[in-house]
Amino acid sequence: MTQSQKDEVKLHYQRATRAYDLQKYTEAIDEYQKAYEISGDPPMLYNIAQAYRLADQPAEAARYYRRFLQRMPNARNREDVERKIADQEKLAEQRKKIEPVAPPPPPPVTKPPPIVEVKPPPPETVTPPTPPPPPPPPEPSHARAVVGWSLLAAGVIADGVAGYEAYRAKRKGDQLTKDSMMNGTKTFDPSLETSGKNANIAAIALGIGGTALAITGIIVLATGGSSAEEPEKPATPVARLTLTPWISAGLVGGGARLQF
């Protein structure tokens, strides 16, 4: 739907709401129908049914309530709408029974007998309280999705760097082990040990931080959607951080792994 169509739908909705508030239900019905023709939004069918019900047209009200449930079978107010359908259909049947039946034409005679007009009792009019019209459907937002994917991507990158640092720490630890097994023919390089320890610390810190970012991104993505009718969401995967230590030649190492 283009922006001009959205603006037109909004204009018809506002006009219908004003007419609804002023109890001009025929005008409200016309404007809601125009908005539905453009947008096809199911809540507009519910608004049309509400206006017909308050305009004391039970048959049309029941018909549009049924169309609303056909378009939104999982509506949250389904039970209330079904009760309204039953009430409006019952009221329409009662009115059919009490409508006057036209008498058959009298036979041709010289002097027609007087016709006694029997007036039926007036139908009972049930005027329910005027409910407020439902709010317009909320505009979808993608901000949470952008934040969630950004956090998840940052976490994956951080875990990748952590893996690289862990690999560097392991290689330096292996080098120290190899040097120590050469029967003292090679001098000990303290800078190699320091570099390996630093790489190991960076691997652990990046692994923990990256895992936290990834978990936060997953939570944001799992809780970021909403609409008037939301389907049941699947269970959110549980993230676990696994740390794998190693020890070699005075160098303590470790790795981080994210599991779902």
mmCIF file of C-alpha atoms in Angstrom:
data_model
loop_
_atom_site.group_PDB
_atom_site.id
_atom_site.type_symbol
_atom_site.label_atom_id
_atom_site.label_comp_id
_atom_site.label_asym_id
_atom_site.label_seq_id
_atom_site.Cartn_x
_atom_site.Cartn_y
_atom_site.Cartn_z
ATOM 1 C CA MET A 1 0.000 0.000 0.000
ATOM 2 C CA THR A 2 1.416 3.385 -1.055
ATOM 3 C CA GLN A 3 1.784 6.375 1.225
ATOM 4 C CA SER A 4 -1.093 8.175 -0.494
ATOM 5 C CA GLN A 5 -3.345 5.163 0.135
ATOM 6 C CA LYS A 6 -2.307 5.117 3.796
ATOM 7 C CA ASP A 7 -3.167 8.801 4.079
ATOM 8 C CA GLU A 8 -6.554 8.199 2.455
ATOM 9 C CA VAL A 9 -7.324 5.336 4.827
ATOM 10 C CA LYS A 10 -6.390 7.523 7.791
ATOM 11 C CA LEU A 11 -8.665 10.322 6.534
ATOM 12 C CA HIS A 12 -11.680 7.986 6.144
ATOM 13 C CA TYR A 13 -11.000 6.467 9.564
ATOM 14 C CA GLN A 14 -10.930 9.878 11.232
ATOM 15 C CA ARG A 15 -14.178 10.906 9.534
ATOM 16 C CA ALA A 16 -15.838 7.650 10.573
ATOM 17 C CA THR A 17 -14.696 8.085 14.172
ATOM 18 C CA ARG A 18 -16.142 11.605 14.385
ATOM 19 C CA ALA A 19 -19.465 10.443 12.919
ATOM 20 C CA TYR A 20 -19.461 7.470 15.322
ATOM 21 C CA ASP A 21 -18.930 9.755 18.312
ATOM 22 C CA LEU A 22 -21.855 11.934 17.158
ATOM 23 C CA GLN A 23 -24.060 8.809 16.778
ATOM 24 C CA LYS A 24 -24.288 9.371 13.024
ATOM 25 C CA TYR A 25 -23.888 5.689 12.424
ATOM 26 C CA THR A 26 -24.935 5.686 8.757
ATOM 27 C CA GLU A 27 -22.125 8.115 7.915
ATOM 28 C CA ALA A 28 -19.685 6.132 10.056
ATOM 29 C CA ILE A 29 -20.587 2.928 8.195
ATOM 30 C CA ASP A 30 -19.956 4.606 4.828
ATOM 31 C CA GLU A 31 -16.522 5.922 5.889
ATOM 32 C CA TYR A 32 -15.437 2.622 7.482
ATOM 33 C CA GLN A 33 -16.404 0.795 4.274
ATOM 34 C CA LYS A 34 -14.304 3.196 2.188
ATOM 35 C CA ALA A 35 -11.307 2.655 4.485
ATOM 36 C CA TYR A 36 -11.740 -1.141 4.229
ATOM 37 C CA GLU A 37 -11.953 -1.045 0.425
ATOM 38 C CA ILE A 38 -8.486 0.531 0.329
ATOM 39 C CA SER A 39 -6.673 -1.215 3.194
ATOM 40 C CA GLY A 40 -8.532 -4.533 3.602
ATOM 41 C CA ASP A 41 -7.885 -4.238 7.346
ATOM 42 C CA PRO A 42 -10.131 -6.745 9.252
ATOM 43 C CA PRO A 43 -10.740 -4.426 12.262
ATOM 44 C CA MET A 44 -12.670 -2.157 9.887
ATOM 45 C CA LEU A 45 -15.236 -4.970 9.476
ATOM 46 C CA TYR A 46 -15.668 -5.024 13.247
ATOM 47 C CA ASN A 47 -16.196 -1.245 13.262
ATOM 48 C CA ILE A 48 -18.835 -1.562 10.535
ATOM 49 C CA ALA A 49 -20.649 -4.253 12.544
ATOM 50 C CA GLN A 50 -20.551 -2.060 15.663
ATOM 51 C CA ALA A 51 -22.082 0.862 13.771
ATOM 52 C CA TYR A 52 -24.842 -1.331 12.293
ATOM 53 C CA ARG A 53 -25.648 -2.710 15.743
ATOM 54 C CA LEU A 54 -25.948 0.766 17.234
ATOM 55 C CA ALA A 55 -27.979 1.872 14.204
ATOM 56 C CA ASP A 56 -30.519 -0.828 15.167
ATOM 57 C CA GLN A 57 -29.900 -2.997 12.106
ATOM 58 C CA PRO A 58 -29.280 -6.397 13.735
ATOM 59 C CA ALA A 59 -29.230 -8.491 10.541
ATOM 60 C CA GLU A 60 -26.472 -6.393 8.948
ATOM 61 C CA ALA A 61 -24.572 -6.233 12.249
ATOM 62 C CA ALA A 62 -24.536 -10.041 12.562
ATOM 63 C CA ARG A 63 -23.390 -10.368 8.928
ATOM 64 C CA TYR A 64 -20.367 -8.079 9.393
ATOM 65 C CA TYR A 65 -19.443 -9.650 12.740
ATOM 66 C CA ARG A 66 -19.262 -13.004 10.930
ATOM 67 C CA ARG A 67 -17.085 -11.510 8.181
ATOM 68 C CA PHE A 68 -14.733 -10.145 10.829
ATOM 69 C CA LEU A 69 -14.302 -13.622 12.399
ATOM 70 C CA GLN A 70 -13.761 -15.145 8.949
ATOM 71 C CA ARG A 71 -10.869 -12.745 8.365
ATOM 72 C CA MET A 72 -9.506 -13.021 11.921
ATOM 73 C CA PRO A 73 -10.448 -16.470 13.299
ATOM 74 C CA ASN A 74 -7.919 -16.090 16.161
ATOM 75 C CA ALA A 75 -9.181 -12.681 17.316
ATOM 76 C CA ARG A 76 -8.752 -12.065 21.047
ATOM 77 C CA ASN A 77 -12.360 -10.895 21.400
ATOM 78 C CA ARG A 78 -13.776 -13.873 19.500
ATOM 79 C CA GLU A 79 -16.055 -14.995 22.366
ATOM 80 C CA ASP A 80 -17.502 -11.496 22.755
ATOM 81 C CA VAL A 81 -18.087 -11.227 18.989
ATOM 82 C CA GLU A 82 -19.834 -14.627 18.937
ATOM 83 C CA ARG A 83 -22.166 -13.466 21.721
ATOM 84 C CA LYS A 84 -22.960 -10.321 19.758
ATOM 85 C CA ILE A 85 -23.734 -12.423 16.669
ATOM 86 C CA ALA A 86 -26.159 -14.602 18.661
ATOM 87 C CA ASP A 87 -27.876 -11.541 20.187
ATOM 88 C CA GLN A 88 -28.238 -9.731 16.860
ATOM 89 C CA GLU A 89 -29.553 -12.812 15.027
ATOM 90 C CA LYS A 90 -32.076 -13.436 17.814
ATOM 91 C CA LEU A 91 -33.258 -9.825 17.634
ATOM 92 C CA ALA A 92 -33.586 -10.011 13.838
ATOM 93 C CA GLU A 93 -35.699 -13.204 14.097
ATOM 94 C CA GLN A 94 -37.985 -11.586 16.671
ATOM 95 C CA ARG A 95 -38.619 -8.668 14.363
ATOM 96 C CA LYS A 96 -39.483 -10.942 11.467
ATOM 97 C CA LYS A 97 -42.147 -12.656 13.589
ATOM 98 C CA ILE A 98 -43.861 -9.439 14.682
ATOM 99 C CA GLU A 99 -43.869 -7.714 11.289
ATOM 100 C CA PRO A 100 -47.493 -7.158 10.124
ATOM 101 C CA VAL A 101 -48.716 -9.444 7.344
ATOM 102 C CA ALA A 102 -50.671 -7.767 4.590
ATOM 103 C CA PRO A 103 -54.254 -9.085 4.566
ATOM 104 C CA PRO A 104 -55.549 -10.691 1.355
ATOM 105 C CA PRO A 105 -57.641 -8.434 -0.873
ATOM 106 C CA PRO A 106 -61.368 -8.665 -0.108
ATOM 107 C CA PRO A 107 -63.612 -10.348 -2.666
ATOM 108 C CA PRO A 108 -65.442 -8.020 -5.023
ATOM 109 C CA VAL A 109 -68.811 -7.194 -3.473
ATOM 110 C CA THR A 110 -71.297 -4.435 -3.886
ATOM 111 C CA LYS A 111 -70.556 -3.021 -0.504
ATOM 112 C CA PRO A 112 -67.151 -4.028 0.913
ATOM 113 C CA PRO A 113 -67.168 -4.841 4.590
ATOM 114 C CA PRO A 114 -65.288 -2.439 6.835
ATOM 115 C CA ILE A 115 -61.686 -3.374 7.447
ATOM 116 C CA VAL A 116 -60.561 -3.314 11.030
ATOM 117 C CA GLU A 117 -56.914 -2.456 11.234
ATOM 118 C CA VAL A 118 -55.026 -4.373 13.892
ATOM 119 C CA LYS A 119 -51.790 -2.721 14.865
ATOM 120 C CA PRO A 120 -49.042 -5.002 16.171
ATOM 121 C CA PRO A 121 -47.312 -4.051 19.386
ATOM 122 C CA PRO A 122 -44.222 -1.951 18.848
ATOM 123 C CA PRO A 123 -40.991 -3.975 18.844
ATOM 124 C CA GLU A 124 -38.827 -3.824 21.889
ATOM 125 C CA THR A 125 -35.799 -1.723 21.151
ATOM 126 C CA VAL A 126 -32.621 -2.603 22.939
ATOM 127 C CA THR A 127 -30.139 0.249 22.929
ATOM 128 C CA PRO A 128 -26.793 -1.026 24.192
ATOM 129 C CA PRO A 129 -24.241 1.416 25.598
ATOM 130 C CA THR A 130 -22.080 3.088 23.018
ATOM 131 C CA PRO A 131 -18.622 1.510 23.168
ATOM 132 C CA PRO A 132 -15.593 3.505 22.071
ATOM 133 C CA PRO A 133 -14.344 2.617 18.604
ATOM 134 C CA PRO A 134 -11.252 0.402 18.585
ATOM 135 C CA PRO A 135 -7.928 2.171 18.112
ATOM 136 C CA PRO A 136 -6.293 2.064 14.691
ATOM 137 C CA PRO A 137 -3.868 -0.818 14.190
ATOM 138 C CA PRO A 138 -0.344 0.091 15.350
ATOM 139 C CA GLU A 139 2.352 0.738 12.802
ATOM 140 C CA PRO A 140 4.973 -2.047 12.695
ATOM 141 C CA SER A 141 8.386 -1.155 14.130
ATOM 142 C CA HIS A 142 11.703 -2.605 13.003
ATOM 143 C CA ALA A 143 13.920 -0.847 15.546
ATOM 144 C CA ARG A 144 14.114 -3.827 17.927
ATOM 145 C CA ALA A 145 14.939 -6.178 15.043
ATOM 146 C CA VAL A 146 17.837 -3.931 13.940
ATOM 147 C CA VAL A 147 19.178 -3.739 17.513
ATOM 148 C CA GLY A 148 18.804 -7.493 18.021
ATOM 149 C CA TRP A 149 20.633 -8.443 14.796
ATOM 150 C CA SER A 150 23.360 -5.871 15.520
ATOM 151 C CA LEU A 151 23.984 -7.325 18.985
ATOM 152 C CA LEU A 152 23.979 -10.871 17.618
ATOM 153 C CA ALA A 153 26.447 -9.955 14.852
ATOM 154 C CA ALA A 154 28.734 -8.182 17.336
ATOM 155 C CA GLY A 155 28.633 -11.230 19.607
ATOM 156 C CA VAL A 156 29.526 -13.594 16.735
ATOM 157 C CA ILE A 157 32.440 -11.354 15.693
ATOM 158 C CA ALA A 158 33.705 -11.148 19.283
ATOM 159 C CA ASP A 159 33.516 -14.946 19.635
ATOM 160 C CA GLY A 160 35.444 -15.297 16.362
ATOM 161 C CA VAL A 161 38.206 -13.007 17.626
ATOM 162 C CA ALA A 162 38.189 -14.936 20.925
ATOM 163 C CA GLY A 163 38.747 -18.166 19.007
ATOM 164 C CA TYR A 164 41.663 -16.635 17.147
ATOM 165 C CA GLU A 165 43.237 -15.355 20.393
ATOM 166 C CA ALA A 166 42.775 -18.792 21.970
ATOM 167 C CA TYR A 167 44.521 -20.333 18.983
ATOM 168 C CA ARG A 168 47.439 -17.895 19.377
ATOM 169 C CA ALA A 169 47.682 -18.641 23.104
ATOM 170 C CA LYS A 170 47.756 -22.379 22.425
ATOM 171 C CA ARG A 171 50.500 -22.018 19.825
ATOM 172 C CA LYS A 172 52.638 -19.973 22.183
ATOM 173 C CA GLY A 173 52.051 -22.512 24.943
ATOM 174 C CA ASP A 174 53.073 -25.301 22.570
ATOM 175 C CA GLN A 175 56.210 -23.320 21.682
ATOM 176 C CA LEU A 176 57.130 -22.942 25.364
ATOM 177 C CA THR A 177 56.587 -26.674 25.878
ATOM 178 C CA LYS A 178 58.764 -27.468 22.898
ATOM 179 C CA ASP A 179 61.518 -25.144 24.121
ATOM 180 C CA SER A 180 61.465 -26.703 27.603
ATOM 181 C CA MET A 181 61.932 -30.204 26.144
ATOM 182 C CA MET A 182 65.113 -29.306 24.281
ATOM 183 C CA ASN A 183 67.283 -30.219 27.318
ATOM 184 C CA GLY A 184 68.074 -26.633 28.110
ATOM 185 C CA THR A 185 69.726 -25.952 24.742
ATOM 186 C CA LYS A 186 67.459 -22.993 24.141
ATOM 187 C CA THR A 187 66.989 -19.988 26.397
ATOM 188 C CA PHE A 188 63.622 -19.210 27.990
ATOM 189 C CA ASP A 189 61.818 -16.306 26.319
ATOM 190 C CA PRO A 190 59.698 -14.493 28.953
ATOM 191 C CA SER A 191 58.104 -12.269 26.287
ATOM 192 C CA LEU A 192 56.691 -15.401 24.639
ATOM 193 C CA GLU A 193 55.075 -16.454 27.925
ATOM 194 C CA THR A 194 53.683 -12.940 28.520
ATOM 195 C CA SER A 195 52.324 -12.754 24.990
ATOM 196 C CA GLY A 196 50.658 -16.141 25.382
ATOM 197 C CA LYS A 197 49.063 -15.185 28.702
ATOM 198 C CA ASN A 198 47.778 -11.928 27.224
ATOM 199 C CA ALA A 199 46.303 -13.765 24.257
ATOM 200 C CA ASN A 200 44.684 -16.259 26.607
ATOM 201 C CA ILE A 201 43.135 -13.481 28.761
ATOM 202 C CA ALA A 202 41.876 -11.719 25.632
ATOM 203 C CA ALA A 203 40.329 -14.964 24.365
ATOM 204 C CA ILE A 204 38.444 -15.536 27.622
ATOM 205 C CA ALA A 205 37.277 -11.911 27.903
ATOM 206 C CA LEU A 206 36.170 -11.727 24.266
ATOM 207 C CA GLY A 207 34.460 -15.096 24.533
ATOM 208 C CA ILE A 208 32.445 -14.052 27.584
ATOM 209 C CA GLY A 209 31.635 -10.614 26.139
ATOM 210 C CA GLY A 210 30.708 -11.997 22.725
ATOM 211 C CA THR A 211 28.480 -14.638 24.282
ATOM 212 C CA ALA A 212 26.702 -11.990 26.373
ATOM 213 C CA LEU A 213 26.127 -9.834 23.275
ATOM 214 C CA ALA A 214 24.810 -12.783 21.285
ATOM 215 C CA ILE A 215 22.423 -13.828 24.077
ATOM 216 C CA THR A 216 21.161 -10.248 24.407
ATOM 217 C CA GLY A 217 20.572 -10.051 20.649
ATOM 218 C CA ILE A 218 18.635 -13.330 20.669
ATOM 219 C CA ILE A 219 16.446 -12.108 23.556
ATOM 220 C CA VAL A 220 15.743 -8.816 21.768
ATOM 221 C CA LEU A 221 14.794 -10.654 18.559
ATOM 222 C CA ALA A 222 12.609 -13.143 20.429
ATOM 223 C CA THR A 223 10.665 -10.430 22.244
ATOM 224 C CA GLY A 224 10.557 -7.768 19.538
ATOM 225 C CA GLY A 225 7.280 -8.498 17.594
ATOM 226 C CA SER A 226 3.671 -7.293 18.238
ATOM 227 C CA SER A 227 0.426 -6.836 16.437
ATOM 228 C CA ALA A 228 -3.151 -6.794 17.281
ATOM 229 C CA GLU A 229 -3.149 -10.544 17.018
ATOM 230 C CA GLU A 230 0.057 -12.277 17.793
ATOM 231 C CA PRO A 231 0.486 -16.029 17.188
ATOM 232 C CA GLU A 232 1.866 -18.194 19.884
ATOM 233 C CA LYS A 233 5.656 -17.850 19.919
ATOM 234 C CA PRO A 234 8.005 -20.858 20.057
ATOM 235 C CA ALA A 235 10.188 -21.328 23.065
ATOM 236 C CA THR A 236 13.285 -19.110 23.119
ATOM 237 C CA PRO A 237 16.514 -21.136 22.679
ATOM 238 C CA VAL A 238 18.728 -21.245 25.754
ATOM 239 C CA ALA A 239 22.332 -20.240 25.179
ATOM 240 C CA ARG A 240 25.131 -21.896 27.188
ATOM 241 C CA LEU A 241 28.759 -20.821 27.445
ATOM 242 C CA THR A 242 31.321 -23.637 27.569
ATOM 243 C CA LEU A 243 34.894 -22.813 28.656
ATOM 244 C CA THR A 244 37.634 -25.363 27.803
ATOM 245 C CA PRO A 245 40.904 -24.843 29.726
ATOM 246 C CA TRP A 246 44.351 -26.180 28.891
ATOM 247 C CA ILE A 247 47.707 -26.067 30.701
ATOM 248 C CA SER A 248 51.104 -26.251 29.086
ATOM 249 C CA ALA A 249 54.578 -25.038 30.119
ATOM 250 C CA GLY A 250 53.362 -22.558 32.732
ATOM 251 C CA LEU A 251 50.676 -21.178 30.416
ATOM 252 C CA VAL A 252 47.058 -21.598 31.362
ATOM 253 C CA GLY A 253 44.781 -21.414 28.356
ATOM 254 C CA GLY A 254 41.148 -21.802 27.535
ATOM 255 C CA GLY A 255 38.487 -21.452 24.889
ATOM 256 C CA ALA A 256 34.875 -20.322 24.781
ATOM 257 C CA ARG A 257 32.021 -21.906 22.841
ATOM 258 C CA LEU A 258 28.344 -20.864 22.554
ATOM 259 C CA GLN A 259 25.803 -23.711 22.423
ATOM 260 C CA PHE A 260 22.014 -23.654 21.757
#
